[in-house]
mmCIF file of C-alpha atoms in Angstrom:
data_model
loop_
_atom_site.group_PDB
_atom_site.id
_atom_site.type_symbol
_atom_site.label_atom_id
_atom_site.label_comp_id
_atom_site.label_asym_id
_atom_site.label_seq_id
_atom_site.Cartn_x
_atom_site.Cartn_y
_atom_site.Cartn_z
ATOM 1 C CA MET Y 11 -10.807 -19.670 14.908
ATOM 2 C CA SER Y 12 -11.252 -15.776 13.965
ATOM 3 C CA GLN Y 13 -14.560 -15.029 14.346
ATOM 4 C CA HIS Y 14 -13.465 -11.286 12.498
ATOM 5 C CA GLY Y 15 -10.673 -10.614 9.472
ATOM 6 C CA ILE Y 16 -8.752 -12.559 8.479
ATOM 7 C CA PRO Y 17 -6.871 -15.021 8.985
ATOM 8 C CA ALA Y 18 -9.410 -18.377 8.581
ATOM 9 C CA VAL Y 19 -6.915 -21.044 9.766
ATOM 10 C CA ARG Y 20 -4.461 -20.429 13.031
ATOM 11 C CA PRO Y 21 -0.474 -21.826 13.362
ATOM 12 C CA GLY Y 22 -0.387 -25.277 13.304
ATOM 13 C CA THR Y 23 -4.065 -26.340 11.822
ATOM 14 C CA ASP Y 24 -4.269 -29.302 10.048
ATOM 15 C CA LEU Y 25 -5.471 -28.401 6.975
ATOM 16 C CA GLY Y 26 -6.899 -31.420 5.572
ATOM 17 C CA ARG Y 27 -8.764 -32.710 8.337
ATOM 18 C CA HIS Y 28 -10.356 -28.776 8.457
ATOM 19 C CA ALA Y 29 -10.790 -28.568 5.498
ATOM 20 C CA ARG Y 30 -13.176 -32.067 5.891
ATOM 21 C CA ASP Y 31 -14.915 -30.615 8.535
ATOM 22 C CA LEU Y 32 -15.832 -27.311 7.263
ATOM 23 C CA LEU Y 33 -17.186 -29.521 4.057
ATOM 24 C CA ARG Y 34 -19.791 -30.742 6.722
ATOM 25 C CA ILE Y 35 -20.457 -28.247 7.997
ATOM 26 C CA HIS Y 36 -21.271 -25.814 4.675
ATOM 27 C CA ASP Y 37 -22.968 -29.220 3.027
ATOM 28 C CA ALA Y 38 -25.181 -28.745 6.274
ATOM 29 C CA VAL Y 39 -26.152 -25.146 6.482
ATOM 30 C CA LEU Y 40 -26.499 -25.539 2.905
ATOM 31 C CA SER Y 41 -28.994 -27.825 3.008
ATOM 32 C CA GLY Y 42 -31.035 -27.287 6.434
ATOM 33 C CA HIS Y 43 -29.753 -29.865 8.831
ATOM 34 C CA ARG Y 44 -28.247 -29.362 11.769
ATOM 35 C CA ALA Y 45 -24.108 -28.522 11.123
ATOM 36 C CA PRO Y 46 -21.575 -29.674 13.739
ATOM 37 C CA GLU Y 47 -19.790 -26.535 14.374
ATOM 38 C CA GLN Y 48 -21.417 -23.059 12.806
ATOM 39 C CA PRO Y 49 -19.626 -21.095 10.716
ATOM 40 C CA ARG Y 50 -16.831 -18.306 11.649
ATOM 41 C CA THR Y 51 -19.138 -14.924 12.154
ATOM 42 C CA LEU Y 52 -18.143 -13.323 9.257
ATOM 43 C CA VAL Y 53 -19.061 -16.633 6.794
ATOM 44 C CA ALA Y 54 -22.389 -17.359 8.165
ATOM 45 C CA ARG Y 55 -23.335 -13.516 7.131
ATOM 46 C CA SER Y 56 -22.173 -14.111 3.372
ATOM 47 C CA TRP Y 57 -23.488 -16.963 3.052
ATOM 48 C CA ARG Y 58 -27.655 -15.501 4.343
ATOM 49 C CA ARG Y 59 -26.505 -12.466 1.509
ATOM 50 C CA VAL Y 60 -25.637 -15.030 -1.147
ATOM 51 C CA LEU Y 61 -28.916 -16.914 -0.186
ATOM 52 C CA GLU Y 62 -31.403 -14.150 0.234
ATOM 53 C CA MET Y 63 -29.673 -13.102 -3.574
ATOM 54 C CA GLY Y 64 -30.501 -17.199 -5.024
ATOM 55 C CA LEU Y 65 -27.802 -17.814 -5.970
ATOM 56 C CA ASP Y 66 -26.533 -21.621 -5.879
ATOM 57 C CA PRO Y 67 -23.461 -23.505 -4.737
ATOM 58 C CA ASP Y 68 -23.495 -26.285 -7.169
ATOM 59 C CA ARG Y 69 -23.789 -24.059 -10.403
ATOM 60 C CA ARG Y 70 -21.165 -22.921 -12.263
ATOM 61 C CA ASP Y 71 -21.091 -20.473 -14.684
ATOM 62 C CA ALA Y 72 -18.605 -18.385 -12.312
ATOM 63 C CA GLY Y 73 -17.778 -15.235 -12.593
ATOM 64 C CA GLY Y 74 -19.881 -14.597 -15.753
ATOM 65 C CA THR Y 75 -17.576 -14.172 -19.634
ATOM 66 C CA PRO Y 76 -14.729 -12.062 -18.873
ATOM 67 C CA SER Y 77 -14.103 -8.987 -20.953
ATOM 68 C CA ALA Y 78 -10.330 -8.405 -22.051
ATOM 69 C CA VAL Y 79 -11.656 -5.454 -24.076
ATOM 70 C CA ASP Y 80 -13.060 -3.832 -20.724
ATOM 71 C CA ALA Y 81 -10.542 -5.170 -18.116
ATOM 72 C CA ALA Y 82 -8.171 -3.121 -20.146
ATOM 73 C CA ARG Y 83 -9.533 -0.380 -20.064
ATOM 74 C CA ARG Y 84 -10.284 -0.191 -16.446
ATOM 75 C CA ARG Y 85 -6.841 -1.346 -16.102
ATOM 76 C CA ALA Y 86 -6.206 2.143 -18.367
ATOM 77 C CA ALA Y 87 -8.373 4.064 -16.267
ATOM 78 C CA SER Y 88 -7.424 3.115 -12.568
ATOM 79 C CA PRO Y 89 -5.624 4.522 -9.811
ATOM 80 C CA LEU Y 90 -3.858 1.004 -8.899
ATOM 81 C CA SER Y 91 -2.130 1.047 -12.002
ATOM 82 C CA LEU Y 92 -0.247 3.407 -10.496
ATOM 83 C CA VAL Y 93 1.852 0.926 -7.858
ATOM 84 C CA ILE Y 94 0.646 -2.257 -9.608
ATOM 85 C CA ASP Y 95 4.802 -2.783 -9.263
ATOM 86 C CA ASP Y 96 5.295 -1.622 -5.943
ATOM 87 C CA LEU Y 97 2.600 -4.996 -5.065
ATOM 88 C CA ARG Y 98 3.750 -6.872 -8.168
ATOM 89 C CA ALA Y 99 7.102 -6.085 -5.608
ATOM 90 C CA VAL Y 100 5.617 -7.702 -2.441
ATOM 91 C CA LEU Y 101 3.441 -10.406 -3.727
ATOM 92 C CA THR Y 102 4.901 -11.605 -6.605
ATOM 93 C CA SER Y 103 8.108 -12.075 -5.833
ATOM 94 C CA ALA Y 104 7.680 -16.082 -4.677
ATOM 95 C CA ALA Y 105 4.749 -16.952 -6.034
ATOM 96 C CA ASP Y 106 5.420 -19.692 -8.170
ATOM 97 C CA ALA Y 107 7.292 -21.247 -5.837
ATOM 98 C CA ALA Y 108 4.352 -21.044 -2.913
ATOM 99 C CA THR Y 109 2.010 -21.774 -5.719
ATOM 100 C CA TYR Y 110 -0.016 -18.885 -5.554
ATOM 101 C CA LEU Y 111 -2.144 -16.175 -8.157
ATOM 102 C CA MET Y 112 -1.865 -12.357 -6.806
ATOM 103 C CA VAL Y 113 -4.949 -11.234 -8.005
ATOM 104 C CA VAL Y 114 -6.101 -7.503 -8.397
ATOM 105 C CA THR Y 115 -10.045 -5.870 -8.713
ATOM 106 C CA ASP Y 116 -11.513 -2.627 -8.765
ATOM 107 C CA ALA Y 117 -13.997 -1.381 -7.148
ATOM 108 C CA ASP Y 118 -16.183 -3.462 -8.946
ATOM 109 C CA GLY Y 119 -14.730 -6.489 -8.334
ATOM 110 C CA ILE Y 120 -14.014 -6.871 -11.366
ATOM 111 C CA VAL Y 121 -10.382 -9.084 -12.223
ATOM 112 C CA LEU Y 122 -7.538 -6.053 -13.694
ATOM 113 C CA TRP Y 123 -4.167 -7.903 -13.042
ATOM 114 C CA ARG Y 124 -3.970 -11.233 -12.604
ATOM 115 C CA GLU Y 125 -0.085 -12.829 -12.100
ATOM 116 C CA GLY Y 126 1.411 -15.735 -10.387
ATOM 117 C CA SER Y 127 1.995 -19.400 -11.020
ATOM 118 C CA ALA Y 128 1.607 -20.725 -14.114
ATOM 119 C CA ARG Y 129 -0.004 -24.591 -13.296
ATOM 120 C CA VAL Y 130 -2.084 -22.468 -10.714
ATOM 121 C CA ARG Y 131 -2.669 -19.974 -14.077
ATOM 122 C CA LEU Y 132 -4.432 -22.645 -15.298
ATOM 123 C CA THR Y 133 -6.874 -24.340 -12.548
ATOM 124 C CA ALA Y 134 -7.680 -20.800 -12.320
ATOM 125 C CA ASP Y 135 -8.533 -20.694 -16.218
ATOM 126 C CA ARG Y 136 -10.629 -23.953 -15.241
ATOM 127 C CA LEU Y 137 -12.851 -21.815 -13.135
ATOM 128 C CA GLY Y 138 -13.556 -18.492 -14.928
ATOM 129 C CA PHE Y 139 -11.048 -16.548 -12.486
ATOM 130 C CA ALA Y 140 -9.320 -14.315 -15.448
ATOM 131 C CA GLU Y 141 -8.422 -10.988 -16.509
ATOM 132 C CA GLY Y 142 -12.480 -9.917 -16.730
ATOM 133 C CA ALA Y 143 -14.416 -11.771 -14.707
ATOM 134 C CA ARG Y 144 -16.760 -9.842 -12.421
ATOM 135 C CA TRP Y 145 -15.991 -11.919 -8.463
ATOM 136 C CA THR Y 146 -18.066 -10.196 -6.341
ATOM 137 C CA GLU Y 147 -21.016 -11.847 -3.877
ATOM 138 C CA GLY Y 148 -23.392 -11.838 -6.203
ATOM 139 C CA ALA Y 149 -21.590 -13.225 -9.692
ATOM 140 C CA VAL Y 150 -19.445 -15.915 -7.745
ATOM 141 C CA GLY Y 151 -21.088 -16.396 -3.390
ATOM 142 C CA THR Y 152 -19.539 -15.975 -0.574
ATOM 143 C CA ASN Y 153 -15.391 -15.693 -1.638
ATOM 144 C CA ALA Y 154 -12.500 -13.391 -0.040
ATOM 145 C CA ILE Y 155 -12.885 -10.312 -2.848
ATOM 146 C CA GLY Y 156 -16.693 -10.140 -2.725
ATOM 147 C CA THR Y 157 -16.717 -10.574 0.345
ATOM 148 C CA ALA Y 158 -13.726 -7.676 1.369
ATOM 149 C CA LEU Y 159 -16.186 -5.713 -1.243
ATOM 150 C CA ALA Y 160 -19.351 -6.756 1.318
ATOM 151 C CA GLU Y 161 -17.057 -5.690 4.519
ATOM 152 C CA ALA Y 162 -15.394 -3.006 3.758
ATOM 153 C CA ALA Y 163 -12.350 -5.389 5.490
ATOM 154 C CA PRO Y 164 -9.716 -7.865 5.452
ATOM 155 C CA VAL Y 165 -11.516 -11.424 5.009
ATOM 156 C CA GLU Y 166 -9.805 -14.276 4.002
ATOM 157 C CA LEU Y 167 -11.275 -17.645 3.344
ATOM 158 C CA PHE Y 168 -10.467 -21.318 3.479
ATOM 159 C CA SER Y 169 -12.070 -24.077 1.565
ATOM 160 C CA ALA Y 170 -15.391 -24.748 2.141
ATOM 161 C CA GLU Y 171 -15.848 -21.540 3.355
ATOM 162 C CA HIS Y 172 -16.249 -20.484 0.090
ATOM 163 C CA PHE Y 173 -20.330 -21.036 -0.881
ATOM 164 C CA GLU Y 174 -19.401 -22.494 -4.128
ATOM 165 C CA HIS Y 175 -18.935 -26.574 -4.411
ATOM 166 C CA GLN Y 176 -16.206 -26.007 -7.210
ATOM 167 C CA GLN Y 177 -14.127 -22.979 -4.895
ATOM 168 C CA HIS Y 178 -13.430 -25.430 -1.922
ATOM 169 C CA PRO Y 179 -10.361 -25.798 -3.479
ATOM 170 C CA TRP Y 180 -9.265 -23.057 -3.016
ATOM 171 C CA TYR Y 181 -8.274 -20.237 -0.341
ATOM 172 C CA CYS Y 182 -8.484 -16.586 -1.399
ATOM 173 C CA THR Y 183 -6.336 -14.027 1.517
ATOM 174 C CA ALA Y 184 -7.883 -9.841 0.497
ATOM 175 C CA ALA Y 185 -7.682 -6.913 1.190
ATOM 176 C CA PRO Y 186 -8.960 -3.630 0.266
ATOM 177 C CA VAL Y 187 -6.869 -0.851 -0.978
ATOM 178 C CA HIS Y 188 -8.289 2.464 -0.513
ATOM 179 C CA ASP Y 189 -7.343 5.838 -2.207
ATOM 180 C CA PRO Y 190 -5.850 8.191 0.623
ATOM 181 C CA ARG Y 191 -6.968 11.278 -0.512
ATOM 182 C CA THR Y 192 -10.352 10.584 -0.628
ATOM 183 C CA GLY Y 193 -11.654 7.159 1.179
ATOM 184 C CA ALA Y 194 -12.891 5.860 -2.007
ATOM 185 C CA LEU Y 195 -13.027 1.916 -2.279
ATOM 186 C CA LEU Y 196 -10.199 1.625 -5.504
ATOM 187 C CA GLY Y 197 -10.229 -2.242 -5.319
ATOM 188 C CA VAL Y 198 -9.164 -5.188 -3.384
ATOM 189 C CA VAL Y 199 -5.895 -7.231 -3.418
ATOM 190 C CA ASP Y 200 -5.823 -10.091 -2.907
ATOM 191 C CA VAL Y 201 -3.454 -13.948 -3.342
ATOM 192 C CA SER Y 202 -5.772 -16.777 -3.456
ATOM 193 C CA GLY Y 203 -3.824 -21.099 -3.808
ATOM 194 C CA PRO Y 204 -5.098 -24.711 -3.630
ATOM 195 C CA ALA Y 205 -5.752 -24.782 0.083
ATOM 196 C CA LEU Y 206 -3.774 -27.422 1.791
ATOM 197 C CA THR Y 207 -1.720 -24.507 0.294
ATOM 198 C CA LEU Y 208 -2.549 -21.945 2.540
ATOM 199 C CA HIS Y 209 -0.092 -20.161 5.232
ATOM 200 C CA PRO Y 210 -0.662 -18.137 7.815
ATOM 201 C CA ALA Y 211 1.318 -15.274 6.987
ATOM 202 C CA LEU Y 212 -0.245 -14.578 4.576
ATOM 203 C CA GLY Y 213 -2.676 -12.145 5.600
ATOM 204 C CA ALA Y 214 -0.762 -10.278 7.139
ATOM 205 C CA LEU Y 215 1.865 -9.868 3.775
ATOM 206 C CA VAL Y 216 -1.445 -9.121 1.340
ATOM 207 C CA GLU Y 217 -2.485 -5.800 4.351
ATOM 208 C CA SER Y 218 1.189 -5.062 4.511
ATOM 209 C CA SER Y 219 1.312 -4.916 0.858
ATOM 210 C CA VAL Y 220 -2.196 -2.879 0.552
ATOM 211 C CA ARG Y 221 -0.376 -0.639 2.808
ATOM 212 C CA LEU Y 222 2.876 -0.060 0.854
ATOM 213 C CA ALA Y 223 0.036 1.345 -2.339
ATOM 214 C CA GLU Y 224 -1.482 3.130 -0.734
ATOM 215 C CA MET Y 225 1.416 4.530 1.288
ATOM 216 C CA SER Y 226 3.078 4.914 -2.461
ATOM 217 C CA LEU Y 227 -0.797 6.665 -3.512
ATOM 218 C CA TRP Y 228 0.099 9.348 -0.511
ATOM 219 C CA ARG Y 229 3.327 10.235 -1.357
ATOM 220 C CA ARG Y 230 2.312 10.919 -5.603
ATOM 221 C CA HIS Y 231 -0.674 13.297 -4.028
ATOM 222 C CA GLN Y 232 2.345 14.423 -2.200
ATOM 223 C CA GLU Y 233 4.350 15.380 -4.284
ATOM 224 C CA GLY Y 234 2.159 16.301 -6.786
ATOM 225 C CA LEU Y 235 1.131 19.232 -3.480
ATOM 226 C CA ALA Y 236 4.195 19.885 -3.858
ATOM 227 C CA ARG Y 237 3.187 20.990 -8.120
ATOM 228 C CA LEU Y 238 0.745 23.078 -7.407
ATOM 229 C CA ARG Y 239 2.485 24.838 -5.115
ATOM 230 C CA ARG Y 240 5.685 25.977 -7.348
ATOM 231 C CA GLU Y 241 2.909 26.242 -9.965
ATOM 232 C CA THR Y 242 1.272 28.756 -7.999
ATOM 233 C CA GLU Y 243 3.877 30.688 -6.275
ATOM 234 C CA HIS Y 244 3.474 34.101 -8.885
ATOM 235 C CA VAL Y 245 -0.331 34.348 -8.490
ATOM 236 C CA VAL Y 246 -0.106 33.740 -4.634
ATOM 237 C CA SER Y 247 2.490 36.606 -4.374
ATOM 238 C CA THR Y 248 0.066 39.007 -5.562
ATOM 239 C CA VAL Y 249 -2.579 38.642 -3.734
ATOM 240 C CA THR Y 250 -2.974 40.256 0.094
ATOM 241 C CA GLY Y 251 -5.476 38.844 2.697
ATOM 242 C CA PRO Y 252 -5.772 35.038 4.034
ATOM 243 C CA LEU Y 253 -5.876 32.686 1.399
ATOM 244 C CA LEU Y 254 -5.456 29.035 0.645
ATOM 245 C CA VAL Y 255 -4.522 27.300 -2.588
ATOM 246 C CA VAL Y 256 -6.402 23.962 -3.014
ATOM 247 C CA ASP Y 257 -5.954 21.052 -5.738
ATOM 248 C CA ASP Y 258 -9.599 19.895 -7.075
ATOM 249 C CA HIS Y 259 -10.273 17.144 -3.454
ATOM 250 C CA GLY Y 260 -9.624 19.844 -1.308
ATOM 251 C CA TRP Y 261 -6.052 19.076 -0.111
ATOM 252 C CA VAL Y 262 -4.245 22.540 0.760
ATOM 253 C CA ALA Y 263 -1.129 23.517 -1.231
ATOM 254 C CA HIS Y 264 -0.266 26.393 0.216
ATOM 255 C CA HIS Y 265 -1.789 29.091 3.170
ATOM 256 C CA ALA Y 266 -1.061 32.446 4.244
ATOM 257 C CA GLY Y 267 -2.743 34.714 6.851
ATOM 258 C CA VAL Y 268 -4.313 31.841 8.238
ATOM 259 C CA ALA Y 269 -4.023 28.767 10.389
ATOM 260 C CA ALA Y 270 -2.444 25.907 8.336
ATOM 261 C CA ARG Y 271 -5.184 23.014 7.682
ATOM 262 C CA ASP Y 272 -5.388 19.921 5.447
ATOM 263 C CA ARG Y 273 -8.298 19.917 3.090
ATOM 264 C CA ILE Y 274 -11.463 21.958 2.699
ATOM 265 C CA GLU Y 275 -14.437 21.091 1.628
ATOM 266 C CA VAL Y 276 -13.671 19.844 -2.503
ATOM 267 C CA PRO Y 277 -13.988 23.627 -3.895
ATOM 268 C CA ARG Y 278 -16.813 24.346 -7.216
ATOM 269 C CA SER Y 279 -16.947 27.303 -9.269
ATOM 270 C CA ASP Y 280 -21.233 27.324 -8.252
ATOM 271 C CA ARG Y 281 -21.314 27.607 -4.383
ATOM 272 C CA ALA Y 282 -18.859 29.225 -1.619
ATOM 273 C CA LEU Y 283 -17.100 26.898 1.064
ATOM 274 C CA ALA Y 284 -17.930 27.401 5.160
ATOM 275 C CA VAL Y 285 -13.584 27.210 6.213
ATOM 276 C CA PRO Y 286 -13.521 27.350 9.685
ATOM 277 C CA GLY Y 287 -11.017 30.307 10.159
ATOM 278 C CA LEU Y 288 -11.555 32.468 7.002
ATOM 279 C CA GLY Y 289 -16.164 32.342 7.523
ATOM 280 C CA LEU Y 290 -17.390 31.753 3.585
ATOM 281 C CA CYS Y 291 -15.157 31.682 0.749
ATOM 282 C CA VAL Y 292 -14.948 31.876 -2.352
ATOM 283 C CA PRO Y 293 -13.304 29.306 -4.912
ATOM 284 C CA GLU Y 294 -11.868 31.349 -8.204
ATOM 285 C CA ARG Y 295 -9.470 28.594 -10.396
ATOM 286 C CA ILE Y 296 -5.965 28.554 -11.646
ATOM 287 C CA ALA Y 297 -3.241 27.183 -12.753
ATOM 288 C CA GLY Y 298 -4.618 26.487 -16.053
ATOM 289 C CA GLU Y 299 -7.856 25.010 -14.020
ATOM 290 C CA ARG Y 300 -5.065 22.926 -12.117
ATOM 291 C CA GLY Y 301 -6.140 24.152 -8.484
ATOM 292 C CA TRP Y 302 -8.187 26.761 -6.388
ATOM 293 C CA LEU Y 303 -7.504 30.178 -4.660
ATOM 294 C CA VAL Y 304 -9.728 30.401 -1.603
ATOM 295 C CA ARG Y 305 -10.439 34.158 -0.138
ATOM 296 C CA PRO Y 306 -13.202 35.184 2.396
ATOM 297 C CA ALA Y 307 -15.884 36.758 1.264
ATOM 298 C CA THR Y 308 -15.928 38.918 3.824
ATOM 299 C CA PRO Y 309 -13.561 39.778 6.812
ATOM 300 C CA ASP Y 310 -15.559 37.881 9.707
ATOM 301 C CA ALA Y 311 -14.790 34.696 10.123
ATOM 302 C CA ARG Y 312 -17.071 33.263 12.506
ATOM 303 C CA LEU Y 313 -19.255 30.104 11.277
ATOM 304 C CA THR Y 314 -22.625 29.169 13.181
ATOM 305 C CA ALA Y 315 -23.668 25.469 12.345
ATOM 306 C CA CYS Y 316 -26.935 23.319 12.730
ATOM 307 C CA LEU Y 317 -27.070 20.456 11.505
ATOM 308 C CA ASP Y 318 -30.553 19.420 11.300
ATOM 309 C CA LEU Y 319 -31.554 15.188 11.579
ATOM 310 C CA THR Y 320 -35.561 16.360 11.569
ATOM 311 C CA ASP Y 321 -35.566 13.951 7.961
ATOM 312 C CA SER Y 322 -32.655 13.533 6.269
ATOM 313 C CA PRO Y 323 -29.485 15.481 7.566
ATOM 314 C CA LEU Y 324 -28.964 18.656 6.436
ATOM 315 C CA LEU Y 325 -25.926 20.898 7.350
ATOM 316 C CA GLU Y 326 -26.252 25.044 7.454
ATOM 317 C CA LEU Y 327 -23.456 27.373 7.884
ATOM 318 C CA THR Y 328 -23.974 30.822 8.181
ATOM 319 C CA SER Y 329 -21.632 34.186 8.586
ATOM 320 C CA ASP Y 330 -22.209 37.614 7.326
ATOM 321 C CA ALA Y 331 -21.562 36.751 3.824
ATOM 322 C CA GLY Y 332 -24.506 34.390 3.851
ATOM 323 C CA THR Y 333 -25.715 31.106 4.134
ATOM 324 C CA TRP Y 334 -23.823 27.949 3.111
ATOM 325 C CA ARG Y 335 -25.743 24.293 3.843
ATOM 326 C CA THR Y 336 -24.940 20.241 2.103
ATOM 327 C CA THR Y 337 -26.788 17.705 3.100
ATOM 328 C CA LEU Y 338 -25.346 14.840 4.426
ATOM 329 C CA THR Y 339 -25.320 10.689 4.575
ATOM 330 C CA ARG Y 340 -27.209 9.070 7.446
ATOM 331 C CA ARG Y 341 -23.971 7.561 8.143
ATOM 332 C CA HIS Y 342 -22.466 10.882 7.902
ATOM 333 C CA ALA Y 343 -24.775 12.861 9.914
ATOM 334 C CA GLU Y 344 -24.096 10.532 12.975
ATOM 335 C CA ILE Y 345 -20.245 10.739 12.952
ATOM 336 C CA VAL Y 346 -20.730 14.606 13.337
ATOM 337 C CA ARG Y 347 -23.679 14.340 15.769
ATOM 338 C CA LEU Y 348 -20.794 11.898 17.501
ATOM 339 C CA LEU Y 349 -17.828 14.633 17.134
ATOM 340 C CA HIS Y 350 -20.246 17.310 18.614
ATOM 341 C CA ARG Y 351 -20.964 15.534 21.748
ATOM 342 C CA ALA Y 352 -17.129 14.368 22.164
ATOM 343 C CA GLY Y 353 -15.761 18.056 22.825
ATOM 344 C CA PRO Y 354 -12.700 18.938 22.396
ATOM 345 C CA GLU Y 355 -11.102 15.734 23.552
ATOM 346 C CA GLY Y 356 -12.534 14.119 20.249
ATOM 347 C CA LEU Y 357 -12.641 10.407 19.308
ATOM 348 C CA THR Y 358 -9.524 8.128 18.208
ATOM 349 C CA ALA Y 359 -10.353 6.274 15.467
ATOM 350 C CA ALA Y 360 -10.673 2.819 17.203
ATOM 351 C CA SER Y 361 -13.213 4.896 19.098
ATOM 352 C CA LEU Y 362 -15.699 6.284 16.771
ATOM 353 C CA SER Y 363 -15.926 2.794 15.579
ATOM 354 C CA ARG Y 364 -17.590 1.400 18.936
ATOM 355 C CA ALA Y 365 -19.798 4.208 18.842
ATOM 356 C CA VAL Y 366 -20.440 4.115 15.226
ATOM 357 C CA PHE Y 367 -21.033 -0.343 14.466
ATOM 358 C CA GLY Y 368 -20.610 -1.148 18.377
ATOM 359 C CA ASP Y 369 -17.052 -2.264 18.136
ATOM 360 C CA ALA Y 370 -13.353 -2.221 17.000
ATOM 361 C CA GLU Y 371 -12.598 -3.960 14.244
ATOM 362 C CA HIS Y 372 -14.226 -1.647 11.389
ATOM 363 C CA VAL Y 373 -11.250 1.370 12.025
ATOM 364 C CA VAL Y 374 -10.469 1.042 8.096
ATOM 365 C CA THR Y 375 -13.921 1.156 7.918
ATOM 366 C CA VAL Y 376 -14.542 4.450 9.901
ATOM 367 C CA ARG Y 377 -11.292 6.487 8.159
ATOM 368 C CA ALA Y 378 -12.621 6.487 4.613
ATOM 369 C CA GLU Y 379 -16.395 7.116 6.479
ATOM 370 C CA VAL Y 380 -14.480 10.557 7.743
ATOM 371 C CA SER Y 381 -12.038 10.550 4.771
ATOM 372 C CA ARG Y 382 -15.098 11.113 2.199
ATOM 373 C CA LEU Y 383 -17.474 13.370 4.655
ATOM 374 C CA ARG Y 384 -14.096 15.986 5.039
ATOM 375 C CA ARG Y 385 -14.678 15.655 0.744
ATOM 376 C CA VAL Y 386 -18.286 17.231 1.848
ATOM 377 C CA ILE Y 387 -17.829 19.353 4.662
ATOM 378 C CA GLY Y 388 -13.866 19.335 4.636
ATOM 379 C CA ALA Y 389 -12.204 21.167 7.107
ATOM 380 C CA LEU Y 390 -14.788 20.595 10.129
ATOM 381 C CA VAL Y 391 -13.844 17.858 11.216
ATOM 382 C CA ALA Y 392 -10.277 17.834 12.512
ATOM 383 C CA THR Y 393 -7.366 14.712 12.857
ATOM 384 C CA ASN Y 394 -5.762 13.411 15.139
ATOM 385 C CA PRO Y 395 -8.180 12.488 16.746
ATOM 386 C CA TYR Y 396 -11.515 13.260 15.236
ATOM 387 C CA ARG Y 397 -13.178 16.194 16.794
ATOM 388 C CA LEU Y 398 -15.386 18.944 15.245
ATOM 389 C CA ALA Y 399 -13.192 23.142 14.206
ATOM 390 C CA ASP Y 400 -12.528 25.613 17.268
ATOM 391 C CA SER Y 401 -14.419 29.181 16.876
ATOM 392 C CA VAL Y 402 -17.418 27.331 14.717
ATOM 393 C CA THR Y 403 -21.057 27.304 17.160
ATOM 394 C CA LEU Y 404 -23.476 24.598 16.381
ATOM 395 C CA THR Y 405 -26.749 23.167 17.211
ATOM 396 C CA VAL Y 406 -28.256 19.584 16.529
ATOM 397 C CA THR Y 407 -32.166 19.840 16.781
ATOM 398 C CA PRO Y 408 -33.900 17.335 17.303
ATOM 399 C CA ARG Y 409 -31.513 18.224 20.238
ATOM 400 C CA SER Y 410 -30.785 15.512 22.753
ATOM 401 C CA ASP Y 411 -29.819 15.308 26.212
ATOM 402 C CA LEU Y 412 -26.377 15.320 25.776
ATOM 403 C CA ASP Y 413 -26.774 17.534 22.469
ATOM 404 C CA GLY Y 414 -27.299 21.719 22.367
ATOM 405 C CA ARG Y 415 -25.138 25.075 21.071
ATOM 406 C CA HIS Y 416 -21.728 25.116 22.356
ATOM 407 C CA ARG Y 417 -18.522 25.684 20.867
ATOM 408 C CA LEU Y 418 -16.633 23.044 19.188
ATOM 409 C CA GLY Y 419 -13.871 21.841 20.925
ATOM 410 C CA GLN Y 420 -15.617 23.073 24.409
ATOM 411 C CA HIS Y 421 -17.649 21.577 26.131
ATOM 412 C CA GLY Y 422 -20.932 21.810 26.970
#
């Protein structure tokens, strides 16, 4: 049985016997008795979290009281509404024949869409597994949606791997969906149905649907950059010197007089931006408040950076135009430090996962974290592989044996 993520069962598993074995493990572990076998590591972690929250496996108030009004409001605001048809195309065409439900939640675990087998919908209604219900670990214990949110990874659960007894007749296969522009978690896509109907290929199907949805969101993003590029042609044609045109997330729609970049820090009207190759820049609103013109504040494009880890992580950059500072989370500061140490070769997502988490199982989480970091410091972090930008001098304090002052992109 896999110790990480999905699948929960191997092909050829006797599902009935496996369900009975899991029930014995569940009841023994939660009653404090010696279990015949330990639950999967993923499941054990979730049960510990749920027990620490004080949940009762016998309770019956799953998901709270579903609110159709709240669900409708959240659906209208969710970027997943742009790709729900793509998810339907992959997951609901065989839902009736396969007797399962496709469920899509937002990042708070609120069920926004629930479609599929009419018979399974009736069973789900009795469970409270309905649009507007909250399906997090804190609300309903260990379940694929809530555990995928907690683990930031795909999760499949079978029968008594669920914490609450009333969910034991079910299987659930879920995977998180991220915004490809920002790395932000948008929600979770889940397939759920009667436990004894679980097919080993469902996990791959769910993950394929998520990849398709994220690709569709990325395509829409690219189309938006193309529109911004067209809308700003008349402005760019009148400006001399190096410049960038970017959207509200810092993605570059047009560049002139500077090496092509895919993304910079998110622009704000009240602060300068640090852009490798341009130095400190002042963003200006253009295209009817839909984009930003970014130009250097001085002719000197050199940047000197200091990552101060003494207390709350602080990144400070200086140039002839002045000083730029931003605080970082400890996770983001650790990523900057690791990329600083890696030199020009940089790190792949798998290598960075091993360095941060101790294994290569958190590649999706690493990509999302780097995307969020680039939202803050933009082109100071380059991709493919992940590395720190050229032509910027960095100091890390306090200094370690491997950290010192050197030019990013070169060995120290």
